Amino acid sequence: DAGVIQSPRHEVTEMGQEVTLRCKPISGHDYLFWYRQTMMRGLELLIYFNNNVPIDDSGMPEDRFSAKMPNASFSTLKIQPSEPRDSAVYFCASTRQGSGNTIYFGEGSWLTVV
Amino acid sequence: QKEVEQNSGPLSVPEGAIASLNCTYSDRGSQSFFWYRQYSGKSPELIMFIYSNGDKEDGRFTAQLNKASQYVSLLIRDSQPSDSATYLCAVISSGSARQLTFGSGTQLTVLP
């Protein structure tokens, strides 16, 4: 069974550019999470979806960040415009109702904004 | 006040010893507790979860939960160099459906 799939794995972009990160959750999972990890702040929850509906986006740092989940098998996290302080590893994770709250992480998207 | 606190370490133990990792949480109503392991450059990987007070054992790993003290720990017996990683404590707080709040992690090094 394929795990959570993220793309791109690595991205280097210039300040001001738009960045789109993509995620395919595990098939059958109805919860999807976007986390950001930095040395300074650790792992932070940005937003999560249940059945494709955003439930809590209180962790989204500012309006430059947006996330969508148009269907059960795809989600995007967009940063526009990007800034150097957005440099981090962005993890997508998923789980399903009744799984005992076991959350599975993708391998992450390593973003560097220069 | 951070919701989930861990000693950042680094913690070093000799091979074969017991490594003890500790975590405290602020929300007394929290119900679900997790330990993740993260190797450098990799994603977090679930090691154990615990819901009830007491101990839960899985191989060389034992999770301990004390809700009265708002404390959860992870013991690794017979530590191996391959256990060297950052260990993240995570909690699902009361009122949260599935949201994990993570501690900052404890870096463990097992010395051969």
PDB file of C-alpha atoms in Angstrom:
ATOM      1  CA  ASP A   1       0.000   0.000   0.000  1.00  0.00           C
ATOM      2  CA  ALA A   2       1.485   3.342  -1.026  1.00  0.00           C
ATOM      3  CA  GLY A   3       2.067   5.833   1.727  1.00  0.00           C
ATOM      4  CA  VAL A   4       1.410   9.548   1.696  1.00  0.00           C
ATOM      5  CA  ILE A   5       2.990  10.965  -1.435  1.00  0.00           C
ATOM      6  CA  GLN A   6       4.306  14.506  -1.588  1.00  0.00           C
ATOM      7  CA  SER A   7       5.808  16.548  -4.362  1.00  0.00           C
ATOM      8  CA  PRO A   8       8.130  18.192  -4.989  1.00  0.00           C
ATOM      9  CA  ARG A   9      10.613  16.641  -2.567  1.00  0.00           C
ATOM     10  CA  HIS A  10      12.906  19.641  -2.823  1.00  0.00           C
ATOM     11  CA  GLU A  11      12.293  23.118  -4.121  1.00  0.00           C
ATOM     12  CA  VAL A  12      14.463  26.191  -4.231  1.00  0.00           C
ATOM     13  CA  THR A  13      12.711  29.360  -5.281  1.00  0.00           C
ATOM     14  CA  GLU A  14      13.282  33.084  -5.237  1.00  0.00           C
ATOM     15  CA  MET A  15      11.531  35.397  -2.846  1.00  0.00           C
ATOM     16  CA  GLY A  16       8.256  36.600  -4.269  1.00  0.00           C
ATOM     17  CA  GLN A  17       7.579  33.513  -6.338  1.00  0.00           C
ATOM     18  CA  GLU A  18       4.559  31.294  -5.915  1.00  0.00           C
ATOM     19  CA  VAL A  19       5.146  27.867  -4.436  1.00  0.00           C
ATOM     20  CA  THR A  20       2.721  24.965  -4.706  1.00  0.00           C
ATOM     21  CA  LEU A  21       3.202  21.818  -2.675  1.00  0.00           C
ATOM     22  CA  ARG A  22       1.179  18.719  -3.459  1.00  0.00           C
ATOM     23  CA  CYS A  23      -0.030  15.771  -1.461  1.00  0.00           C
ATOM     24  CA  LYS A  24      -1.771  12.496  -2.162  1.00  0.00           C
ATOM     25  CA  PRO A  25      -3.046  10.900   1.065  1.00  0.00           C
ATOM     26  CA  ILE A  26      -3.293   7.198   1.693  1.00  0.00           C
ATOM     27  CA  SER A  27      -6.308   5.760  -0.085  1.00  0.00           C
ATOM     28  CA  GLY A  28      -9.287   5.530   2.230  1.00  0.00           C
ATOM     29  CA  HIS A  29      -8.020   8.110   4.678  1.00  0.00           C
ATOM     30  CA  ASP A  30     -10.499  10.874   5.419  1.00  0.00           C
ATOM     31  CA  TYR A  31      -8.262  13.232   7.381  1.00  0.00           C
ATOM     32  CA  LEU A  32      -5.408  15.181   5.831  1.00  0.00           C
ATOM     33  CA  PHE A  33      -2.963  17.420   7.653  1.00  0.00           C
ATOM     34  CA  TRP A  34      -0.336  19.917   6.582  1.00  0.00           C
ATOM     35  CA  TYR A  35       2.543  20.443   9.017  1.00  0.00           C
ATOM     36  CA  ARG A  36       5.592  22.685   8.837  1.00  0.00           C
ATOM     37  CA  GLN A  37       8.858  21.847  10.563  1.00  0.00           C
ATOM     38  CA  THR A  38      11.668  24.276  11.360  1.00  0.00           C
ATOM     39  CA  MET A  39      14.534  24.133  13.806  1.00  0.00           C
ATOM     40  CA  MET A  40      13.167  27.089  15.726  1.00  0.00           C
ATOM     41  CA  ARG A  41       9.511  26.109  15.984  1.00  0.00           C
ATOM     42  CA  GLY A  42       9.498  22.349  15.564  1.00  0.00           C
ATOM     43  CA  LEU A  43       6.492  20.658  13.970  1.00  0.00           C
ATOM     44  CA  GLU A  44       3.498  22.941  13.658  1.00  0.00           C
ATOM     45  CA  LEU A  45       0.070  22.061  12.352  1.00  0.00           C
ATOM     46  CA  LEU A  46      -0.947  24.480   9.625  1.00  0.00           C
ATOM     47  CA  ILE A  47      -4.351  23.152   8.572  1.00  0.00           C
ATOM     48  CA  TYR A  48      -6.312  19.946   8.451  1.00  0.00           C
ATOM     49  CA  PHE A  49      -9.183  18.599   6.372  1.00  0.00           C
ATOM     50  CA  ASN A  50     -11.863  16.039   7.073  1.00  0.00           C
ATOM     51  CA  ASN A  51     -13.654  14.585   4.069  1.00  0.00           C
ATOM     52  CA  ASN A  52     -12.067  17.299   1.903  1.00  0.00           C
ATOM     53  CA  VAL A  53     -13.450  20.118   4.078  1.00  0.00           C
ATOM     54  CA  PRO A  54     -11.035  22.429   5.939  1.00  0.00           C
ATOM     55  CA  ILE A  55     -11.730  22.032   9.646  1.00  0.00           C
ATOM     56  CA  ASP A  56      -9.086  24.138  11.341  1.00  0.00           C
ATOM     57  CA  ASP A  57      -6.770  26.563   9.585  1.00  0.00           C
ATOM     58  CA  SER A  58      -5.752  28.500  12.672  1.00  0.00           C
ATOM     59  CA  GLY A  59      -2.154  27.422  12.201  1.00  0.00           C
ATOM     60  CA  MET A  60      -1.817  29.010   8.789  1.00  0.00           C
ATOM     61  CA  PRO A  61       0.694  31.776   9.445  1.00  0.00           C
ATOM     62  CA  GLU A  62      -0.782  34.459   7.216  1.00  0.00           C
ATOM     63  CA  ASP A  63      -2.827  35.147   4.132  1.00  0.00           C
ATOM     64  CA  ARG A  64       0.065  34.274   1.866  1.00  0.00           C
ATOM     65  CA  PHE A  65      -0.671  30.644   2.712  1.00  0.00           C
ATOM     66  CA  SER A  66      -3.644  28.787   1.309  1.00  0.00           C
ATOM     67  CA  ALA A  67      -4.626  25.126   1.119  1.00  0.00           C
ATOM     68  CA  LYS A  68      -7.179  23.238  -0.891  1.00  0.00           C
ATOM     69  CA  MET A  69      -8.446  19.702  -1.114  1.00  0.00           C
ATOM     70  CA  PRO A  70     -10.528  19.388  -4.279  1.00  0.00           C
ATOM     71  CA  ASN A  71     -11.012  15.642  -3.855  1.00  0.00           C
ATOM     72  CA  ALA A  72     -10.209  12.788  -1.500  1.00  0.00           C
ATOM     73  CA  SER A  73      -6.927  11.981  -3.184  1.00  0.00           C
ATOM     74  CA  PHE A  74      -5.296  15.353  -3.636  1.00  0.00           C
ATOM     75  CA  SER A  75      -4.406  18.461  -1.671  1.00  0.00           C
ATOM     76  CA  THR A  76      -2.261  21.510  -2.302  1.00  0.00           C
ATOM     77  CA  LEU A  77      -0.551  24.022  -0.077  1.00  0.00           C
ATOM     78  CA  LYS A  78       0.243  27.269  -1.809  1.00  0.00           C
ATOM     79  CA  ILE A  79       2.469  30.129  -0.703  1.00  0.00           C
ATOM     80  CA  GLN A  80       2.148  33.357  -2.651  1.00  0.00           C
ATOM     81  CA  PRO A  81       4.329  35.374  -2.495  1.00  0.00           C
ATOM     82  CA  SER A  82       7.030  33.291  -0.830  1.00  0.00           C
ATOM     83  CA  GLU A  83       9.506  34.778   1.636  1.00  0.00           C
ATOM     84  CA  PRO A  84      12.822  33.482   2.999  1.00  0.00           C
ATOM     85  CA  ARG A  85      11.217  32.826   6.407  1.00  0.00           C
ATOM     86  CA  ASP A  86       8.947  30.268   4.726  1.00  0.00           C
ATOM     87  CA  SER A  87      11.964  28.006   4.264  1.00  0.00           C
ATOM     88  CA  ALA A  88      11.092  24.781   6.067  1.00  0.00           C
ATOM     89  CA  VAL A  89      10.094  21.185   5.573  1.00  0.00           C
ATOM     90  CA  TYR A  90       6.406  20.849   4.841  1.00  0.00           C
ATOM     91  CA  PHE A  91       4.852  17.518   5.744  1.00  0.00           C
ATOM     92  CA  CYS A  92       1.535  16.170   4.640  1.00  0.00           C
ATOM     93  CA  ALA A  93      -0.036  13.464   6.786  1.00  0.00           C
ATOM     94  CA  SER A  94      -3.229  11.439   6.743  1.00  0.00           C
ATOM     95  CA  THR A  95      -5.346   9.162   8.875  1.00  0.00           C
ATOM     96  CA  ARG A  96      -8.802   7.658   8.880  1.00  0.00           C
ATOM     97  CA  GLN A  97     -11.658   7.536  11.317  1.00  0.00           C
ATOM     98  CA  GLY A  98     -11.307   4.508  13.559  1.00  0.00           C
ATOM     99  CA  SER A  99      -7.610   4.015  12.965  1.00  0.00           C
ATOM    100  CA  GLY A 100      -6.765   4.714  16.567  1.00  0.00           C
ATOM    101  CA  ASN A 101      -5.537   8.159  15.643  1.00  0.00           C
ATOM    102  CA  THR A 102      -2.494   6.731  13.878  1.00  0.00           C
ATOM    103  CA  ILE A 103      -1.287   9.477  11.586  1.00  0.00           C
ATOM    104  CA  TYR A 104       1.035   8.663   8.696  1.00  0.00           C
ATOM    105  CA  PHE A 105       3.443  11.238   7.315  1.00  0.00           C
ATOM    106  CA  GLY A 106       4.707  11.759   3.820  1.00  0.00           C
ATOM    107  CA  GLU A 107       8.407  12.230   3.222  1.00  0.00           C
ATOM    108  CA  GLY A 108       8.108  15.987   3.197  1.00  0.00           C
ATOM    109  CA  SER A 109       8.760  18.834   0.800  1.00  0.00           C
ATOM    110  CA  TRP A 110      11.982  20.700   1.553  1.00  0.00           C
ATOM    111  CA  LEU A 111      11.455  24.329   0.627  1.00  0.00           C
ATOM    112  CA  THR A 112      14.200  26.922   0.407  1.00  0.00           C
ATOM    113  CA  VAL A 113      13.290  30.496  -0.454  1.00  0.00           C
ATOM    114  CA  VAL A 114      16.274  32.647  -1.358  1.00  0.00           C
TER     115      VAL A 114
ATOM    116  CA  GLN B   1       3.337  28.024  27.936  1.00  0.00           C
ATOM    117  CA  LYS B   2       4.059  25.332  25.375  1.00  0.00           C
ATOM    118  CA  GLU B   3       1.427  22.628  25.290  1.00  0.00           C
ATOM    119  CA  VAL B   4       3.877  19.756  25.023  1.00  0.00           C
ATOM    120  CA  GLU B   5       7.314  20.000  26.582  1.00  0.00           C
ATOM    121  CA  GLN B   6      10.316  17.787  26.086  1.00  0.00           C
ATOM    122  CA  ASN B   7      13.944  18.057  27.082  1.00  0.00           C
ATOM    123  CA  SER B   8      15.690  18.885  23.842  1.00  0.00           C
ATOM    124  CA  GLY B   9      18.786  16.953  24.808  1.00  0.00           C
ATOM    125  CA  PRO B  10      20.979  15.838  23.336  1.00  0.00           C
ATOM    126  CA  LEU B  11      20.772  12.638  25.331  1.00  0.00           C
ATOM    127  CA  SER B  12      23.614  10.179  24.967  1.00  0.00           C
ATOM    128  CA  VAL B  13      23.551   6.611  26.231  1.00  0.00           C
ATOM    129  CA  PRO B  14      25.925   3.702  25.668  1.00  0.00           C
ATOM    130  CA  GLU B  15      24.861   0.786  23.541  1.00  0.00           C
ATOM    131  CA  GLY B  16      22.856  -1.713  25.538  1.00  0.00           C
ATOM    132  CA  ALA B  17      21.696   0.810  28.124  1.00  0.00           C
ATOM    133  CA  ILE B  18      18.167   2.040  28.789  1.00  0.00           C
ATOM    134  CA  ALA B  19      17.275   5.377  27.242  1.00  0.00           C
ATOM    135  CA  SER B  20      14.579   7.344  29.040  1.00  0.00           C
ATOM    136  CA  LEU B  21      12.720  10.104  27.230  1.00  0.00           C
ATOM    137  CA  ASN B  22      10.254  12.349  29.010  1.00  0.00           C
ATOM    138  CA  CYS B  23       7.373  14.563  28.048  1.00  0.00           C
ATOM    139  CA  THR B  24       4.863  16.732  29.906  1.00  0.00           C
ATOM    140  CA  TYR B  25       1.667  18.241  28.558  1.00  0.00           C
ATOM    141  CA  SER B  26      -0.491  21.102  29.719  1.00  0.00           C
ATOM    142  CA  ASP B  27      -4.024  20.048  28.738  1.00  0.00           C
ATOM    143  CA  ARG B  28      -5.351  17.842  31.522  1.00  0.00           C
ATOM    144  CA  GLY B  29      -8.146  16.634  29.262  1.00  0.00           C
ATOM    145  CA  SER B  30      -5.778  15.131  26.690  1.00  0.00           C
ATOM    146  CA  GLN B  31      -6.652  11.538  25.852  1.00  0.00           C
ATOM    147  CA  SER B  32      -4.189  10.251  23.275  1.00  0.00           C
ATOM    148  CA  PHE B  33      -0.412  10.230  23.442  1.00  0.00           C
ATOM    149  CA  PHE B  34       2.124   9.256  20.838  1.00  0.00           C
ATOM    150  CA  TRP B  35       5.839   8.802  20.381  1.00  0.00           C
ATOM    151  CA  TYR B  36       7.330   9.387  16.953  1.00  0.00           C
ATOM    152  CA  ARG B  37      10.893   8.764  15.867  1.00  0.00           C
ATOM    153  CA  GLN B  38      12.490  11.005  13.270  1.00  0.00           C
ATOM    154  CA  TYR B  39      15.797  10.235  11.657  1.00  0.00           C
ATOM    155  CA  SER B  40      17.729  13.163  10.267  1.00  0.00           C
ATOM    156  CA  GLY B  41      16.288  14.204   6.930  1.00  0.00           C
ATOM    157  CA  LYS B  42      13.328  11.852   7.224  1.00  0.00           C
ATOM    158  CA  SER B  43       9.687  12.117   8.205  1.00  0.00           C
ATOM    159  CA  PRO B  44       8.301  11.264  11.646  1.00  0.00           C
ATOM    160  CA  GLU B  45       7.499   7.598  12.116  1.00  0.00           C
ATOM    161  CA  LEU B  46       5.056   6.365  14.752  1.00  0.00           C
ATOM    162  CA  ILE B  47       6.638   4.125  17.380  1.00  0.00           C
ATOM    163  CA  MET B  48       3.957   3.829  20.011  1.00  0.00           C
ATOM    164  CA  PHE B  49       0.691   5.251  21.231  1.00  0.00           C
ATOM    165  CA  ILE B  50      -0.862   5.043  24.671  1.00  0.00           C
ATOM    166  CA  TYR B  51      -4.271   6.034  25.936  1.00  0.00           C
ATOM    167  CA  SER B  52      -4.519   4.621  29.459  1.00  0.00           C
ATOM    168  CA  ASN B  53      -2.542   5.219  32.620  1.00  0.00           C
ATOM    169  CA  GLY B  54       0.259   2.743  33.159  1.00  0.00           C
ATOM    170  CA  ASP B  55       2.757   1.019  30.940  1.00  0.00           C
ATOM    171  CA  LYS B  56       2.510  -0.284  27.415  1.00  0.00           C
ATOM    172  CA  GLU B  57       5.259  -2.457  26.043  1.00  0.00           C
ATOM    173  CA  ASP B  58       6.177  -3.203  22.437  1.00  0.00           C
ATOM    174  CA  GLY B  59       9.430  -5.024  21.966  1.00  0.00           C
ATOM    175  CA  ARG B  60      12.251  -2.914  23.329  1.00  0.00           C
ATOM    176  CA  PHE B  61       9.971   0.091  23.760  1.00  0.00           C
ATOM    177  CA  THR B  62       7.818   0.900  26.770  1.00  0.00           C
ATOM    178  CA  ALA B  63       5.530   3.899  26.954  1.00  0.00           C
ATOM    179  CA  GLN B  64       4.411   5.103  30.363  1.00  0.00           C
ATOM    180  CA  LEU B  65       1.507   7.435  31.027  1.00  0.00           C
ATOM    181  CA  ASN B  66       0.584   9.238  34.216  1.00  0.00           C
ATOM    182  CA  LYS B  67      -2.411  11.473  33.584  1.00  0.00           C
ATOM    183  CA  ALA B  68      -2.482  12.811  37.143  1.00  0.00           C
ATOM    184  CA  SER B  69       1.024  14.173  36.675  1.00  0.00           C
ATOM    185  CA  GLN B  70       0.423  14.982  32.986  1.00  0.00           C
ATOM    186  CA  TYR B  71       3.506  13.031  32.128  1.00  0.00           C
ATOM    187  CA  VAL B  72       4.354  10.515  29.433  1.00  0.00           C
ATOM    188  CA  SER B  73       7.652   8.777  28.896  1.00  0.00           C
ATOM    189  CA  LEU B  74       9.334   6.381  26.515  1.00  0.00           C
ATOM    190  CA  LEU B  75      11.886   3.807  27.615  1.00  0.00           C
ATOM    191  CA  ILE B  76      14.121   2.108  25.102  1.00  0.00           C
ATOM    192  CA  ARG B  77      15.765  -1.016  26.460  1.00  0.00           C
ATOM    193  CA  ASP B  78      18.975  -2.470  25.042  1.00  0.00           C
ATOM    194  CA  SER B  79      19.582   0.725  23.069  1.00  0.00           C
ATOM    195  CA  GLN B  80      21.210   0.299  19.684  1.00  0.00           C
ATOM    196  CA  PRO B  81      23.117   2.803  17.546  1.00  0.00           C
ATOM    197  CA  SER B  82      20.225   2.537  15.072  1.00  0.00           C
ATOM    198  CA  ASP B  83      17.988   4.088  17.745  1.00  0.00           C
ATOM    199  CA  SER B  84      19.904   7.344  17.374  1.00  0.00           C
ATOM    200  CA  ALA B  85      17.284   9.827  16.223  1.00  0.00           C
ATOM    201  CA  THR B  86      15.039  12.606  17.451  1.00  0.00           C
ATOM    202  CA  TYR B  87      12.047  11.381  19.449  1.00  0.00           C
ATOM    203  CA  LEU B  88       8.904  13.470  19.283  1.00  0.00           C
ATOM    204  CA  CYS B  89       6.160  13.345  21.866  1.00  0.00           C
ATOM    205  CA  ALA B  90       2.714  14.194  20.502  1.00  0.00           C
ATOM    206  CA  VAL B  91      -0.651  14.707  22.132  1.00  0.00           C
ATOM    207  CA  ILE B  92      -4.210  14.963  20.943  1.00  0.00           C
ATOM    208  CA  SER B  93      -5.744  17.555  23.224  1.00  0.00           C
ATOM    209  CA  SER B  94      -9.316  17.623  24.452  1.00  0.00           C
ATOM    210  CA  GLY B  95     -11.624  19.099  21.876  1.00  0.00           C
ATOM    211  CA  SER B  96      -9.322  18.156  19.012  1.00  0.00           C
ATOM    212  CA  ALA B  97     -10.604  15.596  16.580  1.00  0.00           C
ATOM    213  CA  ARG B  98      -7.315  14.369  15.210  1.00  0.00           C
ATOM    214  CA  GLN B  99      -4.867  17.229  15.658  1.00  0.00           C
ATOM    215  CA  LEU B 100      -1.495  16.213  16.995  1.00  0.00           C
ATOM    216  CA  THR B 101       0.454  18.789  18.975  1.00  0.00           C
ATOM    217  CA  PHE B 102       4.126  17.941  18.994  1.00  0.00           C
ATOM    218  CA  GLY B 103       6.863  18.634  21.464  1.00  0.00           C
ATOM    219  CA  SER B 104      10.142  19.996  20.193  1.00  0.00           C
ATOM    220  CA  GLY B 105      11.764  16.565  20.319  1.00  0.00           C
ATOM    221  CA  THR B 106      14.655  14.968  22.187  1.00  0.00           C
ATOM    222  CA  GLN B 107      17.757  14.070  20.228  1.00  0.00           C
ATOM    223  CA  LEU B 108      19.071  10.668  21.277  1.00  0.00           C
ATOM    224  CA  THR B 109      22.518   9.351  20.468  1.00  0.00           C
ATOM    225  CA  VAL B 110      23.410   5.757  21.262  1.00  0.00           C
ATOM    226  CA  LEU B 111      27.155   5.361  21.465  1.00  0.00           C
ATOM    227  CA  PRO B 112      28.672   2.093  20.191  1.00  0.00           C
TER     228      PRO B 112
END
